[in-house]
Tab-separated table of N, CA and C in Angstrom:
chain	number	residue	atom	x	y	z
E	1326	UNK	N	-15.331	-62.331	-2.924
E	1326	UNK	CA	-17.121	-61.877	-3.631
E	1326	UNK	C	-17.768	-60.756	-4.244
E	1327	UNK	N	-17.548	-60.745	-6.127
E	1327	UNK	CA	-18.204	-59.246	-5.882
E	1327	UNK	C	-19.526	-59.690	-6.626
E	1328	UNK	N	-19.784	-57.810	-6.932
E	1328	UNK	CA	-21.284	-58.723	-7.996
E	1328	UNK	C	-21.967	-57.668	-8.547
E	1329	UNK	N	-22.368	-57.829	-9.386
E	1329	UNK	CA	-22.651	-56.003	-10.145
E	1329	UNK	C	-24.514	-56.838	-10.461
E	1330	UNK	N	-25.519	-55.739	-11.012
E	1330	UNK	CA	-26.927	-55.679	-11.405
E	1330	UNK	C	-27.550	-54.315	-11.756
E	1331	UNK	N	-27.805	-54.567	-12.778
E	1331	UNK	CA	-27.587	-53.493	-14.041
E	1331	UNK	C	-29.286	-54.309	-14.127
E	1332	UNK	N	-30.313	-52.572	-14.606
E	1332	UNK	CA	-31.700	-52.680	-15.555
E	1332	UNK	C	-31.183	-52.209	-16.113
E	1333	UNK	N	-31.674	-52.370	-17.895
E	1333	UNK	CA	-32.144	-51.286	-18.629
E	1333	UNK	C	-32.991	-51.238	-19.203
E	1334	UNK	N	-33.977	-49.843	-19.290
E	1334	UNK	CA	-35.192	-49.995	-20.463
E	1334	UNK	C	-35.331	-48.884	-21.277
E	1335	UNK	N	-35.195	-48.600	-21.763
E	1335	UNK	CA	-35.518	-47.881	-22.897
E	1335	UNK	C	-36.847	-47.852	-24.182
E	1336	UNK	N	-37.255	-46.417	-24.915
E	1336	UNK	CA	-37.905	-47.032	-26.418
E	1336	UNK	C	-37.539	-45.281	-26.468
E	1337	UNK	N	-38.748	-45.512	-27.679
E	1337	UNK	CA	-38.726	-43.622	-28.270
E	1337	UNK	C	-40.527	-43.789	-28.438
E	1338	UNK	N	-41.126	-43.123	-27.661
E	1338	UNK	CA	-42.017	-41.718	-28.336
E	1338	UNK	C	-41.966	-42.218	-29.286
E	1339	UNK	N	-43.622	-41.661	-29.866
E	1339	UNK	CA	-44.295	-41.871	-31.252
E	1339	UNK	C	-43.705	-40.590	-31.530
E	1340	UNK	N	-43.303	-40.015	-33.080
E	1340	UNK	CA	-42.754	-39.415	-33.875
E	1340	UNK	C	-42.944	-39.194	-35.575
E	1341	UNK	N	-43.064	-38.698	-36.860
E	1341	UNK	CA	-43.275	-38.793	-37.631
E	1341	UNK	C	-42.971	-38.141	-37.944
E	1342	UNK	N	-41.740	-37.567	-39.281
E	1342	UNK	CA	-41.585	-36.434	-40.362
E	1342	UNK	C	-42.617	-36.408	-41.353
E	1343	UNK	N	-42.399	-35.352	-41.698
E	1343	UNK	CA	-42.801	-34.823	-43.019
E	1343	UNK	C	-42.324	-35.748	-44.320
E	1344	UNK	N	-43.036	-36.190	-44.898
E	1344	UNK	CA	-42.742	-37.801	-46.065
E	1344	UNK	C	-42.008	-36.047	-47.346
E	1345	UNK	N	-41.250	-35.952	-48.488
E	1345	UNK	CA	-40.374	-34.771	-48.553
E	1345	UNK	C	-41.154	-34.962	-49.719
E	1346	UNK	N	-41.637	-33.728	-50.163
E	1346	UNK	CA	-42.280	-32.412	-50.936
E	1346	UNK	C	-41.043	-33.100	-52.460
E	1347	UNK	N	-41.777	-33.990	-53.869
E	1347	UNK	CA	-40.635	-34.824	-54.515
E	1347	UNK	C	-41.502	-33.179	-56.038
E	1348	UNK	N	-41.256	-33.172	-55.719
E	1348	UNK	CA	-41.144	-32.144	-56.890
E	1348	UNK	C	-40.419	-31.874	-58.564
E	1349	UNK	N	-40.446	-31.087	-59.739
E	1349	UNK	CA	-39.142	-31.162	-61.103
E	1349	UNK	C	-37.658	-31.426	-60.782
E	1350	UNK	N	-37.663	-30.872	-59.425
E	1350	UNK	CA	-35.451	-30.722	-59.246
E	1350	UNK	C	-35.687	-31.879	-58.730
E	1351	UNK	N	-36.592	-32.387	-58.232
E	1351	UNK	CA	-35.681	-33.316	-56.980
E	1351	UNK	C	-36.840	-35.134	-57.076
E	1352	UNK	N	-36.953	-35.355	-58.168
E	1352	UNK	CA	-37.452	-36.131	-58.730
E	1352	UNK	C	-36.956	-37.173	-59.174
E	1353	UNK	N	-35.632	-36.673	-59.672
E	1353	UNK	CA	-34.620	-37.852	-60.389
E	1353	UNK	C	-33.684	-38.641	-58.289
E	1354	UNK	N	-34.010	-37.695	-57.491
E	1354	UNK	CA	-33.744	-38.338	-55.786
E	1354	UNK	C	-35.003	-39.356	-55.725
E	1355	UNK	N	-36.131	-39.368	-56.164
E	1355	UNK	CA	-37.251	-40.262	-55.737
E	1355	UNK	C	-37.587	-40.618	-56.843
E	1356	UNK	N	-37.316	-41.528	-58.054
E	1356	UNK	CA	-37.741	-42.135	-59.505
E	1356	UNK	C	-38.911	-42.567	-59.291
E	1357	UNK	N	-38.680	-43.847	-58.161
E	1357	UNK	CA	-40.254	-44.055	-58.395
E	1357	UNK	C	-40.931	-43.442	-56.732
E	1358	UNK	N	-42.670	-43.839	-57.365
E	1358	UNK	CA	-43.655	-43.732	-56.052
E	1358	UNK	C	-43.078	-43.701	-54.945
E	1359	UNK	N	-42.883	-45.375	-54.747
E	1359	UNK	CA	-42.554	-45.871	-53.016
E	1359	UNK	C	-41.659	-45.091	-52.768
E	1360	UNK	N	-40.158	-44.312	-52.985
E	1360	UNK	CA	-39.087	-44.233	-52.259
E	1360	UNK	C	-39.475	-43.123	-50.849
E	1361	UNK	N	-40.961	-42.754	-50.855
E	1361	UNK	CA	-40.861	-41.431	-49.533
E	1361	UNK	C	-41.497	-42.755	-49.292
E	1362	UNK	N	-41.926	-44.139	-48.917
E	1362	UNK	CA	-41.804	-45.204	-48.038
E	1362	UNK	C	-40.938	-45.327	-47.191
E	1363	UNK	N	-39.691	-44.675	-47.630
E	1363	UNK	CA	-38.131	-44.782	-46.423
E	1363	UNK	C	-38.665	-43.927	-45.079
E	1364	UNK	N	-39.460	-43.195	-45.392
E	1364	UNK	CA	-39.435	-41.745	-44.076
E	1364	UNK	C	-40.915	-42.173	-43.293
E	1365	UNK	N	-41.402	-43.058	-43.730
E	1365	UNK	CA	-42.240	-43.642	-42.423
E	1365	UNK	C	-42.671	-44.055	-41.085
E	1366	UNK	N	-42.371	-43.100	-40.078
E	1366	UNK	CA	-41.040	-43.286	-38.820
E	1366	UNK	C	-42.374	-43.683	-37.530
E	1367	UNK	N	-43.962	-43.577	-38.375
E	1367	UNK	CA	-45.735	-43.971	-37.330
E	1367	UNK	C	-45.268	-44.878	-36.918
E	1368	UNK	N	-44.252	-45.401	-37.067
E	1368	UNK	CA	-44.539	-47.330	-36.125
E	1368	UNK	C	-43.071	-47.799	-35.556
E	1369	UNK	N	-42.671	-46.910	-35.371
E	1369	UNK	CA	-40.943	-46.439	-34.971
E	1369	UNK	C	-41.407	-46.691	-32.853
E	1370	UNK	N	-42.528	-46.566	-32.474
E	1370	UNK	CA	-42.142	-46.476	-31.006
E	1370	UNK	C	-42.361	-47.864	-31.012
E	1371	UNK	N	-43.348	-49.108	-31.903
E	1371	UNK	CA	-43.749	-50.108	-30.931
E	1371	UNK	C	-42.452	-51.096	-32.204
E	1372	UNK	N	-41.050	-50.916	-32.204
E	1372	UNK	CA	-40.486	-51.542	-33.223
E	1372	UNK	C	-39.087	-51.064	-31.912
E	1373	UNK	N	-38.915	-50.501	-31.013
E	1373	UNK	CA	-37.663	-49.784	-30.056
E	1373	UNK	C	-37.802	-49.374	-28.725
E	1374	UNK	N	-38.940	-50.850	-27.836
E	1374	UNK	CA	-37.992	-51.713	-25.954
E	1374	UNK	C	-37.697	-51.641	-25.720
E	1375	UNK	N	-36.281	-51.194	-25.268
E	1375	UNK	CA	-35.633	-52.344	-25.399
E	1375	UNK	C	-35.911	-51.699	-23.500
E	1376	UNK	N	-35.704	-53.073	-22.356
E	1376	UNK	CA	-35.947	-54.113	-21.696
E	1376	UNK	C	-34.743	-55.160	-20.800
E	1377	UNK	N	-34.294	-55.220	-20.436
E	1377	UNK	CA	-33.502	-55.312	-20.751
E	1377	UNK	C	-32.514	-55.524	-19.169
E	1378	UNK	N	-32.040	-56.825	-18.279
E	1378	UNK	CA	-31.458	-56.960	-17.002
E	1378	UNK	C	-30.378	-58.182	-16.573
E	1379	UNK	N	-28.966	-57.567	-16.246
E	1379	UNK	CA	-28.146	-58.006	-16.469
E	1379	UNK	C	-27.077	-58.484	-14.500
E	1380	UNK	N	-27.559	-60.148	-14.749
E	1380	UNK	CA	-26.569	-60.387	-13.041
E	1380	UNK	C	-25.178	-60.911	-13.512
E	1381	UNK	N	-23.968	-59.866	-12.883
E	1381	UNK	CA	-22.532	-60.141	-13.394
E	1381	UNK	C	-22.166	-60.521	-11.911
E	1382	UNK	N	-21.016	-61.683	-11.479
E	1382	UNK	CA	-20.600	-62.215	-10.441
E	1382	UNK	C	-19.788	-62.156	-10.325
E	1383	UNK	N	-18.791	-62.360	-9.739
E	1383	UNK	CA	-17.057	-62.984	-9.269
E	1383	UNK	C	-16.659	-63.237	-7.941
E	1384	UNK	N	-16.440	-65.194	-8.009
E	1384	UNK	CA	-16.360	-65.895	-6.777
E	1384	UNK	C	-14.359	-65.838	-6.678
E	1385	UNK	N	-13.768	-65.259	-6.164
E	1385	UNK	CA	-12.383	-65.803	-6.398
E	1385	UNK	C	-11.772	-65.947	-5.140
E	1386	UNK	N	-9.752	-66.556	-5.349
E	1386	UNK	CA	-9.628	-66.892	-4.046
E	1386	UNK	C	-7.924	-66.523	-4.409
E	1387	UNK	N	-7.455	-66.119	-3.565
E	1387	UNK	CA	-5.811	-65.865	-3.120
E	1387	UNK	C	-5.486	-66.890	-1.957
E	1388	UNK	N	-3.830	-67.820	-2.759
E	1388	UNK	CA	-3.387	-68.427	-2.016
E	1388	UNK	C	-2.157	-68.105	-1.223
E	1389	UNK	N	-1.709	-67.373	-0.805
E	1389	UNK	CA	-0.145	-66.956	-0.078
E	1389	UNK	C	0.627	-68.384	-0.197
E	1390	UNK	N	1.536	-69.035	-0.984
E	1390	UNK	CA	2.748	-69.848	-1.403
E	1390	UNK	C	3.326	-69.938	-0.741
E	1391	UNK	N	4.180	-68.909	-0.594
E	1391	UNK	CA	5.300	-68.015	0.575
E	1391	UNK	C	5.138	-66.360	-0.073
E	1392	UNK	N	7.135	-65.582	1.072
E	1392	UNK	CA	6.713	-63.664	0.782
E	1392	UNK	C	6.683	-63.930	-0.812
E	1393	UNK	N	6.725	-65.014	-0.926
E	1393	UNK	CA	6.739	-63.718	-3.059
E	1393	UNK	C	6.199	-64.776	-3.861
E	1394	UNK	N	5.747	-65.997	-4.179
E	1394	UNK	CA	4.837	-66.329	-4.259
E	1394	UNK	C	3.467	-66.871	-4.153
E	1395	UNK	N	2.049	-66.454	-4.836
E	1395	UNK	CA	1.268	-67.077	-4.471
E	1395	UNK	C	0.208	-67.916	-6.156
E	1396	UNK	N	-1.127	-68.050	-5.977
E	1396	UNK	CA	-1.802	-68.389	-6.503
E	1396	UNK	C	-3.784	-67.969	-6.413
E	1397	UNK	N	-4.533	-67.580	-7.446
E	1397	UNK	CA	-5.201	-67.484	-7.835
E	1397	UNK	C	-6.289	-68.149	-8.469
E	1398	UNK	N	-8.203	-68.252	-8.626
E	1398	UNK	CA	-8.484	-68.474	-9.152
E	1398	UNK	C	-9.733	-67.854	-9.132
E	1399	UNK	N	-10.336	-67.516	-10.262
E	1399	UNK	CA	-11.925	-67.171	-10.077
E	1399	UNK	C	-12.664	-67.673	-11.289
E	1400	UNK	N	-13.887	-67.805	-10.582
E	1400	UNK	CA	-15.353	-67.459	-11.587
E	1400	UNK	C	-16.183	-66.960	-11.826
E	1401	UNK	N	-16.195	-66.494	-12.852
E	1401	UNK	CA	-17.227	-64.954	-13.493
E	1401	UNK	C	-18.471	-65.740	-14.805
E	1402	UNK	N	-19.328	-65.491	-14.067
E	1402	UNK	CA	-20.620	-65.464	-13.842
E	1402	UNK	C	-21.575	-64.348	-14.175
E	1403	UNK	N	-21.978	-64.309	-15.677
E	1403	UNK	CA	-22.671	-62.852	-16.444
E	1403	UNK	C	-23.829	-63.916	-16.975
E	1404	UNK	N	-25.595	-63.407	-15.676
E	1404	UNK	CA	-26.305	-63.769	-16.742
E	1404	UNK	C	-27.354	-63.146	-17.387
E	1405	UNK	N	-27.625	-62.461	-19.007
E	1405	UNK	CA	-28.537	-61.362	-19.299
E	1405	UNK	C	-29.943	-62.135	-19.680
E	1406	UNK	N	-30.817	-60.923	-19.366
E	1406	UNK	CA	-32.376	-61.008	-19.585
E	1406	UNK	C	-32.687	-60.242	-19.723
E	1407	UNK	N	-33.560	-60.648	-21.845
E	1407	UNK	CA	-34.631	-59.742	-21.997
E	1407	UNK	C	-35.230	-60.221	-22.262
E	1408	UNK	N	-35.745	-59.344	-21.750
E	1408	UNK	CA	-37.129	-59.406	-21.189
E	1408	UNK	C	-38.276	-58.544	-22.272
E	1409	UNK	N	-38.217	-57.595	-23.072
E	1409	UNK	CA	-38.356	-57.731	-24.304
E	1409	UNK	C	-37.859	-57.673	-25.656
E	1410	UNK	N	-38.154	-59.142	-26.744
E	1410	UNK	CA	-36.702	-59.278	-27.292
E	1410	UNK	C	-38.022	-58.720	-29.095
E	1411	UNK	N	-37.099	-57.713	-29.724
E	1411	UNK	CA	-37.500	-57.043	-30.947
E	1411	UNK	C	-36.109	-57.484	-31.981
E	1412	UNK	N	-36.843	-56.935	-32.620
E	1412	UNK	CA	-35.525	-56.711	-33.950
E	1412	UNK	C	-34.505	-57.741	-33.832
E	1413	UNK	N	-33.688	-58.452	-33.694
E	1413	UNK	CA	-33.028	-59.079	-33.625
E	1413	UNK	C	-33.574	-60.579	-32.002
E	1414	UNK	N	-34.304	-60.582	-31.807
E	1414	UNK	CA	-34.950	-61.398	-31.086
E	1414	UNK	C	-34.519	-61.890	-29.966
E	1415	UNK	N	-34.410	-62.641	-29.073
E	1415	UNK	CA	-34.259	-63.354	-27.701
E	1415	UNK	C	-33.166	-63.267	-27.724
E	1416	UNK	N	-32.567	-62.054	-26.970
E	1416	UNK	CA	-30.816	-62.440	-26.474
E	1416	UNK	C	-30.572	-62.080	-25.229
E	1417	UNK	N	-31.572	-62.989	-24.733
E	1417	UNK	CA	-31.354	-64.021	-23.572
E	1417	UNK	C	-29.775	-64.507	-23.282
E	1418	UNK	N	-29.162	-65.356	-22.201
E	1418	UNK	CA	-27.871	-66.040	-22.293
E	1418	UNK	C	-26.834	-65.645	-21.659
E	1419	UNK	N	-26.472	-66.820	-21.123
E	1419	UNK	CA	-25.486	-66.569	-19.864
E	1419	UNK	C	-24.128	-67.485	-20.746
E	1420	UNK	N	-22.845	-66.864	-19.695
E	1420	UNK	CA	-21.195	-66.968	-19.987
E	1420	UNK	C	-20.887	-67.293	-19.094
E	1421	UNK	N	-20.731	-68.055	-18.685
E	1421	UNK	CA	-20.174	-68.642	-17.156
E	1421	UNK	C	-18.237	-68.729	-17.776
E	1422	UNK	N	-17.019	-67.744	-16.878
E	1422	UNK	CA	-15.828	-67.856	-17.947
E	1422	UNK	C	-14.581	-68.413	-16.203
E	1423	UNK	N	-13.656	-69.272	-15.822
E	1423	UNK	CA	-12.040	-69.596	-14.757
E	1423	UNK	C	-11.435	-69.533	-15.731
E	1424	UNK	N	-11.115	-68.821	-14.495
E	1424	UNK	CA	-10.106	-68.308	-14.167
E	1424	UNK	C	-8.574	-68.717	-13.557
E	1425	UNK	N	-7.075	-68.709	-14.169
E	1425	UNK	CA	-6.485	-69.230	-12.202
E	1425	UNK	C	-4.914	-69.080	-13.344
E	1426	UNK	N	-3.931	-69.201	-12.291
E	1426	UNK	CA	-2.279	-68.252	-12.639
E	1426	UNK	C	-2.041	-68.350	-10.918
E	1427	UNK	N	-0.353	-68.116	-11.290
E	1427	UNK	CA	0.074	-68.078	-10.227
E	1427	UNK	C	1.208	-66.438	-10.064
E	1428	UNK	N	1.552	-66.154	-9.123
E	1428	UNK	CA	2.441	-64.669	-9.175
E	1428	UNK	C	3.048	-64.686	-8.328
E	1429	UNK	N	4.435	-63.808	-8.889
E	1429	UNK	CA	5.326	-64.355	-8.608
E	1429	UNK	C	6.513	-62.639	-7.771
E	1430	UNK	N	6.271	-62.354	-6.743
E	1430	UNK	CA	6.835	-61.152	-6.776
E	1430	UNK	C	8.294	-61.118	-6.605
E	1431	UNK	N	9.618	-60.376	-7.543
E	1431	UNK	CA	11.194	-60.499	-7.460
E	1431	UNK	C	11.096	-59.358	-6.569
């Protein structure tokens, strides 16, 4: 059996960039008055609050049939808790996988 817990947090501090200066020479780059709105980063700190935790565990077993053959099986469990959903919505969820097989020595 083995397990891992991961917690992650991250966010932007508020910042702002100067609006581009539209002159006669750069007017062709900004053809309409609203084109400079793409440079408004004043609210980015409200949309960058990353906060999630992950539990991952593996439960497995091996059984030796004889000196050259064995069987194994495992269950892997992954659980993600999105504690601050934003942009893409709540990404919380769980995943369980199973594996089984046989080993042979030659």
